[in-house]
Short mmCIF file of C-alpha atoms in Angstrom, two decimals:
data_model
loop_
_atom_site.label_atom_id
_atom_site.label_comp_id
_atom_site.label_asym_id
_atom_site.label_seq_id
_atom_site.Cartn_x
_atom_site.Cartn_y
_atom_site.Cartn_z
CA UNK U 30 -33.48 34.23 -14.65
CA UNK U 31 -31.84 30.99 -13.53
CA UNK U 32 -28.82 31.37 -11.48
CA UNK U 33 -25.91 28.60 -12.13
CA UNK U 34 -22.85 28.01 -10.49
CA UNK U 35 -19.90 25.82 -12.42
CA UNK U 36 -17.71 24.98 -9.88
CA UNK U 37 -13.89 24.41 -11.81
CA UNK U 38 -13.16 26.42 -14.97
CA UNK U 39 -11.01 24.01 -16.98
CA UNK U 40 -12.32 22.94 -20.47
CA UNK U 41 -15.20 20.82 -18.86
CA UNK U 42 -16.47 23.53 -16.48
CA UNK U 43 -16.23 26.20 -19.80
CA UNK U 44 -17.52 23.78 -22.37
CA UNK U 45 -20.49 23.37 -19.42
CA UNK U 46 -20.98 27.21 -19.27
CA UNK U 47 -20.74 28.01 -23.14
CA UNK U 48 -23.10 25.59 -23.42
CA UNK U 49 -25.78 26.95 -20.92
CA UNK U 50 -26.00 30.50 -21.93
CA UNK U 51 -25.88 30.18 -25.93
CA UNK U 52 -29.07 27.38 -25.64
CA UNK U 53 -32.56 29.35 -26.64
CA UNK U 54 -34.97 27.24 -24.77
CA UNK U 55 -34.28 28.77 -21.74
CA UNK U 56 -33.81 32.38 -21.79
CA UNK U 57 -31.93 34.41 -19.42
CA UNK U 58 -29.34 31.52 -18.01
CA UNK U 59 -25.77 33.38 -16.04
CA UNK U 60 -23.22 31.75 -14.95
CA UNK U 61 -21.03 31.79 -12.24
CA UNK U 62 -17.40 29.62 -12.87
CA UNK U 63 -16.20 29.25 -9.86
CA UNK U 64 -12.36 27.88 -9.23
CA UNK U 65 -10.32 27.01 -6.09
CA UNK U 66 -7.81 28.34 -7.89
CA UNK U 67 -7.02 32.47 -8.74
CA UNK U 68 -6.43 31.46 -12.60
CA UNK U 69 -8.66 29.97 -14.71
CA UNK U 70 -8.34 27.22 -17.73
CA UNK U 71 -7.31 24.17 -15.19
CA UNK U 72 -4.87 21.60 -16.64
CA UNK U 73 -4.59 23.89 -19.98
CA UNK U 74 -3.01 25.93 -17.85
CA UNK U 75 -1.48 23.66 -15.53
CA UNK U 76 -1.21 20.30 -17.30
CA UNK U 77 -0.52 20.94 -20.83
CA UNK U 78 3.21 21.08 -21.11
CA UNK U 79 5.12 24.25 -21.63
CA UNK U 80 6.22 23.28 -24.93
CA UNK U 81 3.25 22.46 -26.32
CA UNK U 82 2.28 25.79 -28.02
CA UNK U 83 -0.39 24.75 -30.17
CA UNK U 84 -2.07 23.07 -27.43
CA UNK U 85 -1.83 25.72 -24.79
CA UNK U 86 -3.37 28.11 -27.35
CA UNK U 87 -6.84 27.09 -26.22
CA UNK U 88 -6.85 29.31 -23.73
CA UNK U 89 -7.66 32.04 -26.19
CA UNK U 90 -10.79 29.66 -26.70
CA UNK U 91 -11.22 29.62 -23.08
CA UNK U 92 -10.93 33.13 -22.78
CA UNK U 93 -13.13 33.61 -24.95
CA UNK U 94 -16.10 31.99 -23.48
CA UNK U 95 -15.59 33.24 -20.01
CA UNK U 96 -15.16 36.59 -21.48
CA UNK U 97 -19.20 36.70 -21.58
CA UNK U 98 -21.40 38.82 -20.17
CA UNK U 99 -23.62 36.39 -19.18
CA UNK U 100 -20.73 34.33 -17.74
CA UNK U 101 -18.49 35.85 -14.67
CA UNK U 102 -15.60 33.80 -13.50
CA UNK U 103 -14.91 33.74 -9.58
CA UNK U 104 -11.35 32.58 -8.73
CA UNK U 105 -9.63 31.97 -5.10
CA UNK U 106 -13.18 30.57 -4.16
CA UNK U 107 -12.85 27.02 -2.61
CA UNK U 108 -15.89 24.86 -2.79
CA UNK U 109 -16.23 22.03 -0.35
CA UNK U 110 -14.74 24.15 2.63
CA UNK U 111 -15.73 25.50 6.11
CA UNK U 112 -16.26 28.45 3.93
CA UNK U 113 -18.71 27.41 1.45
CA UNK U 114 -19.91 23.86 1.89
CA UNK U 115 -21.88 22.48 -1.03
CA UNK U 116 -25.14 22.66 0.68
CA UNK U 117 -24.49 26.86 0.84
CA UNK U 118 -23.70 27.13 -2.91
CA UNK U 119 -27.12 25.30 -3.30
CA UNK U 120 -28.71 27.84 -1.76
CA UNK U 121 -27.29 30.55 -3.64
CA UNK U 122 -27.65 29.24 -6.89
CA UNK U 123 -30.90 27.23 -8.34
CA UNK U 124 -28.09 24.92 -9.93
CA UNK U 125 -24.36 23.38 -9.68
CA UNK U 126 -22.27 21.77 -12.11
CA UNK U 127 -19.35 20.39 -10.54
CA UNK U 128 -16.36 19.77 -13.13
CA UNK U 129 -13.94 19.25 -10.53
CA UNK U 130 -11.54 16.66 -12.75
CA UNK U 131 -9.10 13.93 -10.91
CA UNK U 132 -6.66 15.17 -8.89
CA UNK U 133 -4.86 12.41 -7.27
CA UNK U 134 -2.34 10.33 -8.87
CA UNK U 135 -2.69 6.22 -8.83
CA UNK U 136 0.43 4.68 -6.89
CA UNK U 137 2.09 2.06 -7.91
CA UNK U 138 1.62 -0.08 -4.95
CA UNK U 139 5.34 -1.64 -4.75
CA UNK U 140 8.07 -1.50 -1.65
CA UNK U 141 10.27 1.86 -1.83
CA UNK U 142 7.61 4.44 -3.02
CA UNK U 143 8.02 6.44 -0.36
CA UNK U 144 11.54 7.00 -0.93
CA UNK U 145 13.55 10.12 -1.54
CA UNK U 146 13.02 10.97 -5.38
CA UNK U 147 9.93 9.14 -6.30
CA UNK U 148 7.26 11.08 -7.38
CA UNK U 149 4.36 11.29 -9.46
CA UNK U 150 4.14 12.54 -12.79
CA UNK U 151 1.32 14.79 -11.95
CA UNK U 152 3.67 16.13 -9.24
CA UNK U 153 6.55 17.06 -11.96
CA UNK U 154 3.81 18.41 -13.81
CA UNK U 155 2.49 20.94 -11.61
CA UNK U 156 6.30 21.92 -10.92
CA UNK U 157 6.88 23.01 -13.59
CA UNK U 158 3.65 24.36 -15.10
CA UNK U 159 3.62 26.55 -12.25
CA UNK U 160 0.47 24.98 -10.32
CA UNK U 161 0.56 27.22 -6.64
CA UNK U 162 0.24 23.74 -5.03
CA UNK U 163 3.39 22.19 -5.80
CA UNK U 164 6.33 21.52 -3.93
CA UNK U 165 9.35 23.22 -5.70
CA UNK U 166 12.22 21.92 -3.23
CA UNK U 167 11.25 18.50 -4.20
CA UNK U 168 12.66 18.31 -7.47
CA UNK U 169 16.06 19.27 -7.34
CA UNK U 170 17.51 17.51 -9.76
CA UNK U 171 21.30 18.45 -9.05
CA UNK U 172 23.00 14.72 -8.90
CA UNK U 173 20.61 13.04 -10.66
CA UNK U 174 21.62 11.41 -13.37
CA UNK U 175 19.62 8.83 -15.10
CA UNK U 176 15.81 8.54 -14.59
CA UNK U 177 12.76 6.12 -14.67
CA UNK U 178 9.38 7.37 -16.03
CA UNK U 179 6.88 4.38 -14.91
CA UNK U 180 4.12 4.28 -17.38
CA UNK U 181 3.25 4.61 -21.40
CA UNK U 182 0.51 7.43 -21.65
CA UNK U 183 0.79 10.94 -23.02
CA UNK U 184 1.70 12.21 -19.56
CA UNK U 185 4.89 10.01 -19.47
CA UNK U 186 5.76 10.90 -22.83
CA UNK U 187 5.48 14.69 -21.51
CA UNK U 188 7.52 14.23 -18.75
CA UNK U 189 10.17 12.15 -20.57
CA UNK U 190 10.44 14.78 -23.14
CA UNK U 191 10.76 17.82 -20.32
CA UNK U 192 13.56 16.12 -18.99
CA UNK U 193 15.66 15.39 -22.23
CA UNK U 194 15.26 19.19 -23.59
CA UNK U 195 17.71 21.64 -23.26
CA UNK U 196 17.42 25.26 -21.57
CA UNK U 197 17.40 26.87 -24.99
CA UNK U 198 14.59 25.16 -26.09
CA UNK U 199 12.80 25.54 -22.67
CA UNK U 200 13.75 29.19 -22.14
CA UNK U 201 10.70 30.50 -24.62
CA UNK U 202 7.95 28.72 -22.52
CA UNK U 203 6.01 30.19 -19.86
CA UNK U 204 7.87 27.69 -17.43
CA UNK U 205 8.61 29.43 -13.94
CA UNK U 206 12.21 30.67 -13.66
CA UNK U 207 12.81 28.13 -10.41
CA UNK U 208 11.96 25.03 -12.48
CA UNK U 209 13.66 26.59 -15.75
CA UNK U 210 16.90 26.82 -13.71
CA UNK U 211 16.59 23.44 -12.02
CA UNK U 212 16.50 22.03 -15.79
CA UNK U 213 19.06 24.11 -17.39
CA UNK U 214 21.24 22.93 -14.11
CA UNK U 215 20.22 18.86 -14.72
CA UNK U 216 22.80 16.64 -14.83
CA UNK U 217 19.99 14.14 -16.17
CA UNK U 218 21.77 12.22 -19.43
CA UNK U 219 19.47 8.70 -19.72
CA UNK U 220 16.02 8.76 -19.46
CA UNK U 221 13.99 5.07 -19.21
CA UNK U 222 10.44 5.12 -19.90
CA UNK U 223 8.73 1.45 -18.81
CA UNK U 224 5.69 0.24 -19.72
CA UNK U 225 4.65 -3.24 -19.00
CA UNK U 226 2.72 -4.02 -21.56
CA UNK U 227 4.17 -4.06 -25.98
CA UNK U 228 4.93 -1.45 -28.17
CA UNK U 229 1.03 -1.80 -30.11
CA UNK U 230 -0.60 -1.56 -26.49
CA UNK U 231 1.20 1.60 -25.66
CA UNK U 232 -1.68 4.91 -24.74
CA UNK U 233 0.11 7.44 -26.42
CA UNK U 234 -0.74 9.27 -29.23
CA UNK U 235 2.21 9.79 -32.49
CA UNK U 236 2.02 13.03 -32.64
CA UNK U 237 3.83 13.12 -28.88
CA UNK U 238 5.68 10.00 -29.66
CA UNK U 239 7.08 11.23 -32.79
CA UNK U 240 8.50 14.30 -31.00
CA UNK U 241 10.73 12.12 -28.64
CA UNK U 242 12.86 11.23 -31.96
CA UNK U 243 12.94 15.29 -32.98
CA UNK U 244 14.30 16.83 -29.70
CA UNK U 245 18.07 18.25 -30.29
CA UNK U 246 21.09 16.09 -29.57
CA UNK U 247 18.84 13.61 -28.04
CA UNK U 248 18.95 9.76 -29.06
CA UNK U 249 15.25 7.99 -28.84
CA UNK U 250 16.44 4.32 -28.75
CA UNK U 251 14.07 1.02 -28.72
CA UNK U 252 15.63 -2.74 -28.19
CA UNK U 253 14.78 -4.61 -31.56
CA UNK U 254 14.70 -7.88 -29.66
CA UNK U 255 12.30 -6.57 -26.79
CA UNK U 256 9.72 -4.65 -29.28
CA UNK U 257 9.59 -7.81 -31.23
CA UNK U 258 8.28 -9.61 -27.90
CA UNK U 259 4.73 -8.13 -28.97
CA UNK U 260 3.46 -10.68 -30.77
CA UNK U 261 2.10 -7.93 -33.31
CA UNK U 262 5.01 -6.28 -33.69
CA UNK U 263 6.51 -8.81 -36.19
CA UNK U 264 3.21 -9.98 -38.05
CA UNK U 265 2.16 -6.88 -40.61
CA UNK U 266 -1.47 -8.77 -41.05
CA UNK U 267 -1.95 -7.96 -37.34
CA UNK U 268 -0.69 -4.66 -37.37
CA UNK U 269 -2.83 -3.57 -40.06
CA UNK U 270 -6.18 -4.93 -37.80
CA UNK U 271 -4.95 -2.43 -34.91
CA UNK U 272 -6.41 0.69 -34.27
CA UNK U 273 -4.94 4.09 -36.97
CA UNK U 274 -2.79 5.17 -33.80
CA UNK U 275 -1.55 2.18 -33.05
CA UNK U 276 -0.43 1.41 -36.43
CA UNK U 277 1.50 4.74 -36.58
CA UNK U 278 2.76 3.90 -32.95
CA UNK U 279 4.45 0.96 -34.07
CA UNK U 280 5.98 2.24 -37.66
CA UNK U 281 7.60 5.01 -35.41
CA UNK U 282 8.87 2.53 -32.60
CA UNK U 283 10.03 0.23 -35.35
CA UNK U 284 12.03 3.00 -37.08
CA UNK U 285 13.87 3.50 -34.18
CA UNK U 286 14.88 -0.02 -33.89
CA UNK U 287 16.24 0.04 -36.99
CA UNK U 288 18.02 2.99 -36.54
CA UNK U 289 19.71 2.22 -33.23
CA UNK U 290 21.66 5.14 -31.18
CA UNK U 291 23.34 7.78 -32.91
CA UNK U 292 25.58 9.06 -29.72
CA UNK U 293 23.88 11.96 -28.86
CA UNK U 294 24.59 13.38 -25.34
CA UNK U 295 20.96 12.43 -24.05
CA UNK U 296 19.21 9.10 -24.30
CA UNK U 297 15.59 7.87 -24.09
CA UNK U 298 15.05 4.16 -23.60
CA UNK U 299 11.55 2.85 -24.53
CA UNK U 300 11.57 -0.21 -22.42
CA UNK U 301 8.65 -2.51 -23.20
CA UNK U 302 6.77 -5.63 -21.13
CA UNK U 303 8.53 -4.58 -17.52
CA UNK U 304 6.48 -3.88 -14.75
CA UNK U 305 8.14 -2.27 -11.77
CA UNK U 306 8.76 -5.03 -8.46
CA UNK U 307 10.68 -2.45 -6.06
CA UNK U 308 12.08 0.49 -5.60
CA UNK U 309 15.71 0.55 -4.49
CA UNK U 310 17.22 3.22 -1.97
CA UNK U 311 20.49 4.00 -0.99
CA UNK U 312 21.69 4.10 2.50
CA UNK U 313 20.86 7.92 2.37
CA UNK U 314 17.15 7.37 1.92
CA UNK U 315 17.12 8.48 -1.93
CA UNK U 316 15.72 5.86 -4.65
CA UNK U 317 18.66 4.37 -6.39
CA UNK U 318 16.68 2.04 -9.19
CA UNK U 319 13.94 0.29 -10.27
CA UNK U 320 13.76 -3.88 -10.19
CA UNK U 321 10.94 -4.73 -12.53
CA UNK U 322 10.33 -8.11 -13.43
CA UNK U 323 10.25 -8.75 -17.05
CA UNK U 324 6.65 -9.86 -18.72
CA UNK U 325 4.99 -11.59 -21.33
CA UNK U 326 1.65 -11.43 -23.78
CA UNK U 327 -0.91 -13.83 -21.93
CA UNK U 328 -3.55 -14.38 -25.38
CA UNK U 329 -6.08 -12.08 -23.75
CA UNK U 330 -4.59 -8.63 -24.46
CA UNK U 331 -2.69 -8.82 -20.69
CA UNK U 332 0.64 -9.65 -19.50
CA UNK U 333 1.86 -12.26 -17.28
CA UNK U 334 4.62 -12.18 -14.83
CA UNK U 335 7.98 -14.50 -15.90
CA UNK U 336 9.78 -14.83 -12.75
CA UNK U 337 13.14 -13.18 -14.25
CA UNK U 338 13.79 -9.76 -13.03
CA UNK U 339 16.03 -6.59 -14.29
CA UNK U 340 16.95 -3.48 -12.68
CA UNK U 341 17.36 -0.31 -13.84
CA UNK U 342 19.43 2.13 -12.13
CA UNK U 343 18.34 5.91 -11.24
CA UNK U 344 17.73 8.67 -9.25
CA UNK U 345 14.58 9.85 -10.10
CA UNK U 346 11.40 7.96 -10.54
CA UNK U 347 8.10 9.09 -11.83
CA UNK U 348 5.14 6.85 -11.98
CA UNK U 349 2.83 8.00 -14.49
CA UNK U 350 -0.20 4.93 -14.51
CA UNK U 351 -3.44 7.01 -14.38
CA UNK U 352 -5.16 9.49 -12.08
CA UNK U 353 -8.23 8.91 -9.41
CA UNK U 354 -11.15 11.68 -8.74
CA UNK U 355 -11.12 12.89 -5.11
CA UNK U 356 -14.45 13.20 -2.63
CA UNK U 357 -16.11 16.19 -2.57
CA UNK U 358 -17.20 16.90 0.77
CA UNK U 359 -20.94 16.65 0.47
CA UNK U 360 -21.60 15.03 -2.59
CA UNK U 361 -21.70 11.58 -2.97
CA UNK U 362 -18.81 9.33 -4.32
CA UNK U 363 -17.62 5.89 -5.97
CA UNK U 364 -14.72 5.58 -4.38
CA UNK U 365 -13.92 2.24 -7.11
CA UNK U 366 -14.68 4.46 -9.74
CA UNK U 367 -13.13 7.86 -8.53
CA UNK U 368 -16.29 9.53 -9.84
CA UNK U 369 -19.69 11.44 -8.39
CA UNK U 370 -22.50 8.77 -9.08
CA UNK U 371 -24.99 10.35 -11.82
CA UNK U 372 -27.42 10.19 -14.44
CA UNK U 373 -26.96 11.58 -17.24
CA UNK U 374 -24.85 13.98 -15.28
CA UNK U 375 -27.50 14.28 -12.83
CA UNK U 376 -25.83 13.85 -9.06
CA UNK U 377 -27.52 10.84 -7.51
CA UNK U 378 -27.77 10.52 -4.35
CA UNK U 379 -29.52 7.01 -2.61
CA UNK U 380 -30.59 6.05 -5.67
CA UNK U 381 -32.54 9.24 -7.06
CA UNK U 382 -31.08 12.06 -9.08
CA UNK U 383 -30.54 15.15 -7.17
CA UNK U 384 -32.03 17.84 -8.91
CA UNK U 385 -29.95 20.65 -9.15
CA UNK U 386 -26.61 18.93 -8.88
CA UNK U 387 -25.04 18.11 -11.78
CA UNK U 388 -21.43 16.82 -12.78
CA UNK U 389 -19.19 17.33 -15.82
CA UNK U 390 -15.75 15.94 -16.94
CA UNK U 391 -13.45 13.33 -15.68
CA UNK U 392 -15.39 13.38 -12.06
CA UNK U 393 -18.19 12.19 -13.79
CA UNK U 394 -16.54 9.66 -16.61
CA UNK U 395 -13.46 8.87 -15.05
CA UNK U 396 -10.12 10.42 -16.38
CA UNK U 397 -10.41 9.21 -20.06
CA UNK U 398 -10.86 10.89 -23.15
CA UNK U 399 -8.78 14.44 -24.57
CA UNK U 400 -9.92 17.75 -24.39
CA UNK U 401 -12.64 18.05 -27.02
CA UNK U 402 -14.29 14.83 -25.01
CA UNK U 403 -15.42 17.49 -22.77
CA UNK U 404 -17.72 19.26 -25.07
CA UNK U 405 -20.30 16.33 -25.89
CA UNK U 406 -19.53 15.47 -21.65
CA UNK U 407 -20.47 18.89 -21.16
CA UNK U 408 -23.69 19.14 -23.37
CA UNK U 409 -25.23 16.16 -22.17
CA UNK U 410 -24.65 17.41 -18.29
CA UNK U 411 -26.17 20.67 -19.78
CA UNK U 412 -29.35 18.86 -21.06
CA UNK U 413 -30.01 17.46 -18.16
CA UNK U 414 -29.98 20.89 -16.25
CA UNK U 415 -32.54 22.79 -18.90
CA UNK U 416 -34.58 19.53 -18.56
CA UNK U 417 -34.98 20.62 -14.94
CA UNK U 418 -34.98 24.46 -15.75
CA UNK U 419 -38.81 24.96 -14.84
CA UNK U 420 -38.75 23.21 -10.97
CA UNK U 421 -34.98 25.10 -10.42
CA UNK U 422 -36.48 28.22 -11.42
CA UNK U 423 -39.45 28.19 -8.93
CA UNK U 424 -37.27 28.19 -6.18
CA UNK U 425 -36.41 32.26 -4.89
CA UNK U 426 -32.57 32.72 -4.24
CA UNK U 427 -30.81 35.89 -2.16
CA UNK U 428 -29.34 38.42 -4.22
CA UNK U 429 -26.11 38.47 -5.98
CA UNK U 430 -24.00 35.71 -4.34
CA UNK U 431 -20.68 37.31 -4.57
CA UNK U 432 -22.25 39.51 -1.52
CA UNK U 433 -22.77 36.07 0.35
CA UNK U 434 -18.86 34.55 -0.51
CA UNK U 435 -17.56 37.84 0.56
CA UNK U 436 -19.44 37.90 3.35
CA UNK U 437 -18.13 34.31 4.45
CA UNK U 438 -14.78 35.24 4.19
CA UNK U 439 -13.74 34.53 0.57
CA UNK U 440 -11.85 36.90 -1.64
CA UNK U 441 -12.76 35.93 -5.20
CA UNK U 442 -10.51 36.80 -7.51
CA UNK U 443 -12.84 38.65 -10.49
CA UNK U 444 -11.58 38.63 -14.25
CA UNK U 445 -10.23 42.00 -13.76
CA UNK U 446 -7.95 40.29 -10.83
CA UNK U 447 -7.17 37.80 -13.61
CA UNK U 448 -6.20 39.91 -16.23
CA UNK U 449 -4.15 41.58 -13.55
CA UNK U 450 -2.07 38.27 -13.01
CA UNK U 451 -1.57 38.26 -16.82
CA UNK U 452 0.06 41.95 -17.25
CA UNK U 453 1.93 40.34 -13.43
CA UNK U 454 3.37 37.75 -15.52
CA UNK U 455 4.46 39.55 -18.78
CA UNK U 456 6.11 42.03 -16.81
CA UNK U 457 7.81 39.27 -15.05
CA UNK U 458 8.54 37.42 -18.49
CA UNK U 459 10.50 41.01 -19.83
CA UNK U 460 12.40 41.15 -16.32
CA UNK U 461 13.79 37.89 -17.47
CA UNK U 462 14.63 38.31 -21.05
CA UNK U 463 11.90 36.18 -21.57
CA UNK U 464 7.86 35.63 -22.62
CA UNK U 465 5.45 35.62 -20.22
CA UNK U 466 6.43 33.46 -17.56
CA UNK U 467 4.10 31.87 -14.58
CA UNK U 468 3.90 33.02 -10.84
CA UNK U 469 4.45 29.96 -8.97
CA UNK U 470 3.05 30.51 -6.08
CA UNK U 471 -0.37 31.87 -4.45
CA UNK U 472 1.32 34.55 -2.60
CA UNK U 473 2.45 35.87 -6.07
CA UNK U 474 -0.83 35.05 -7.46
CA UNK U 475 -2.86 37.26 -5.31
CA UNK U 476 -0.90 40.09 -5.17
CA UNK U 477 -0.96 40.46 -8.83
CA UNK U 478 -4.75 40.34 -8.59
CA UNK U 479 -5.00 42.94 -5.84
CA UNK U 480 -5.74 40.98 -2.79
CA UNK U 481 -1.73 40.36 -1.14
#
C-alpha cells in the first residue's frame, strides 16, 4: 500500500487526491489531506465570495472526493511547525504533495501603506468569508464613506461589489453575523476601483463585471473620455483581434459610458490608466485618499507615467494587485517566483528532484489560472508521484500516522469533527433567522468539532 500525505485540501490538494486513488496502475494508494486549518475546501470556502452561490457549490464536489474511503481528511494539523516539520511527515508517509497556494498579498510599494484603513483585498476577504485568521476589529467601516479598490482582477471586482450591496441581499449568505452587521451599518456611498492600465487590458472576467451594473440601487459609472484613452477602445478592427473576454469586457464598459449615472444612492467608478503615487492620512493616522498619477499606452502593451497627478479622496483603501507564495519551512523556495522549485511537480532541491516531494497548485505555478486549472496542475503532479510509486513503496513506514500527530501534540480535526462544524453552523444560521452562517473564529471552530 503506498501511504500519501496532501498537505492543504483546497481544489488543488483534492483534485491531487481524487486523482491518486481512482488511477489503476498502482493499486492500493490512501490518502491523507492534511490542512492547517479545521475546515476543509481552502479559498472555496474562504475566498469565493459569499454571494457567489453557484461558485461556492463546489464544495459538494469537494465533499465528495474527500468523502472516500480511501481518502481521510486531517484538519487543525499544521505542517511546517515545531510540531510536525516536513522532514517528520516524510517519514510517516512514502510521499507529500504540498498544495499549499499563495497566501501573502503583493504591496503596493508607495508612501502611506501603513496607514490606518489600508488593507489588502485578501484581508477584506478573509473578513468576511469567515477565515479564523482574520482581524475583525480592523474593518469597521462606521465613518467611512467613499472607498478605493487598487487593482482590476476578479478579486477587486469581488470586493467592490461586497461593498456596494445592501444587507438584504447579503443577509442569505453564509457571511459571519460580525461582518454582516459591519455592512448593513456602512456608511460607504462611492466606491473607486483603479487600474492603471485601459479598459481592454483589464483581468477580469464579464461574468463578474457584468454583475457590477445588476446590483440594486447601485450606479456602475465609466468616464467616456478616460475609456477612450485605450487606444483600442475606439478602433472596432482592434477590438475584434482581442481576446473573447476582452471583447465582452469592453462592450460592457462601453455600455456604461453611454449610459452615464442614473442617481442611484451607491456609485462605482471604473477609473482607468491611474496608478496609485501616495497614500494620504489625516492628522489622526487614518488614510484620507489616494494621489495616483495619471498614465498613458507606451506601444508595447505597458503604460508610462505623465507627470500630471489626481487624487481621489477616501477612507478605505484596498490594494488588490496579485498574491505571492510563502516559504515552507524545509522545502526549498524561489523567493522571485513565490513558488517551490520543481519538475514536473517534483520538489527539487540543489538541482535534483526530490523524490517523494511533490507540489501542486499556485505554490508550484504561481497564482494564475481559475479553479478547474487545478485539475490538469494536479494530474501532472500526480504522474510524477506513480512514476516514482515502485522506489516510495520499498521504503517501510510506522503504523497509522494519526497515532504519531497525536502523539506530537496535534489534535486533528477528523471528518466527523467537520461535519460537526457544519450542523455548528446551521444551528447558528436558524438562531439568526438565517442560512447557515460561518464560525469566525478557531475557538468556535474547535468546539464545534469536539476539541474546545
Amino acid at each position: 500500500m503506498l501511504r500519501i500525505a496532501v498537505v492543504g485540501s483546497g481544489p488543488s490538494g483534492v483534485y491531487a487526491a481524487q486523482t491518486l486513488v481512482q488511477q489503476r496502475e498502482v493499486p492500493g494508494v490512501r490518502v491523507d489531506v492534511l490542512d492547517r486549518l479545521p475546515a476543509p475546501y481552502g479559498l472555496v470556502r474562504y475566498g469565493v465570495a459569499p454571494d457567489h452561490e453557484k461558485i461556492k457549490s463546489l464544495q459538494g464536489n469537494l465533499r465528495g472526493v474527500l468523502e472516500d474511503e480511501r481518502i481521510r481528511f486531517l484538519g487543525n494539523v499544521e505542517v511546517g511547525g515545531e510540531l510536525l516539520p516536513t522532514q517528520r511527515l516524510l517519514e510517516l508517509y512514502h510521499a507529500v504533495v504540498y498544495c499549499v497556494g499563495a497566501a501573502r498579498d503583493r504591496m503596493l510599494g508607495i508612501p502611506g501603506e501603513e496607514l490606518a484603513g489600508v488593507h489588502s483585498a485578501t484581508a477584506f476577504v478573509s473578513w468576511y468569508s469567515g477565515h479564523p485568521d482574520a482581524v475583525a476589529e480592523a474593518f469597521g467601516l462606521s465613518g467611512v464613506d467613499s472607498a478605493v479598490v487598487v487593482g482590476a482582477g476578479n478579486v477587486a471586482v469581488d470586493v467592490t461589489r461586497i461593498l456596494a450591496r445592501g444587507e438584504a441581499e447579503l443577509t442569505p449568505t453564509d457571511m459571519p453575523q460580525p461582518a454582516l452587521g459591519a455592512l448593513a451599518d456602512s456608511g460607504v456611498r462611492r466606491v473607486a476601483m483603479v487600474a492603471r492600465r485601459g479598459p481592454s487590458q483589464g483581468k477580469f472576467t464579464t461574468k463578474e463585471l457584468r454583475e457590477l451594473g445588476t446590483l440594486p440601487d447601485v450606479d456602475a459609472v465609466v468616464d467616456p473620455a478616460e475609456a477612450a484613452l485605450d487606444p483600442v477602445y475606439g478602433d472596432p478592427a482592434a477590438a475584434a483581434a482581442l481576446p473573447a473576454v476582452a471583447r465582452r469586457n469592453l462592450e460592457v464598459l462601453r455600455d456604461w459610458a453611454q449610459r452615464g449615472p442614473g442617481g442611484a444612492g451607491r456609485r462605482i467608478d471604473l477609473r482607468f490608466y491611474l496608478r496609485p503615487a501616495e497614500i494620504l492620512g489625516g492628522s489622526d493616522g487614518r488614510v484620507s485618499g489616494v494621489r495616483f498619477e495619471r498614465t498613458a499606452p507606451d506601444g508595447r502593451g505597458g503604460v508610462t507615467g505623465t507627470g500630471a497627478y489626481e487624487e481621489i479622496g477616501a477612507q478605505l483603501v484596498l490594494r488588490s494587485v496579485g498574491y505571492k507564495g510563502v516559504p515552507l519551512a524545509g522545502l526549498p523556495f524561489d523567493a522571485a517566483t513565490g513558488t517551490v522549485p520543481h519538475a514536473a511537480g517534483r520538489v527539487v532541491r540543489g538541482g535534483r528532484a526530490s523524490v517523494g516531494e511533490y507540489v501542486a497548485g499556485w505554490i508550484k505555478r504561481g497564482p494564475t489560472g481559475v479553479i478547474g486549472t487545478n485539475r490538469p496542475c494536479a494530474k501532472e503532479t500526480a504522474s510524477s508521484l506513480l512514476q516514482d510509486a515502485g522506489a516510495l513503496a520499498r521504503r517501510e513506514l510506522p503504523d497509522d500516522p494519526l497515532d504519531a500527530l497525536r502523539a506530537a501534540g496535534l489534535r486533528p480535526v477528523e471528518w466527523p469533527g467537520w461535519l460537526a462544524i457544519e450542523a455548528a453552523e446551521a444551528d447558528l444560521g436558524r438562531s439568526l433567522g438565517r442560512r447557515s452562517v460561518k464560525i469566525p473564529d478557531w475557538q468556535g471552530l474547535l468546539a464545534a468539532a469536539g476539541l474546545a
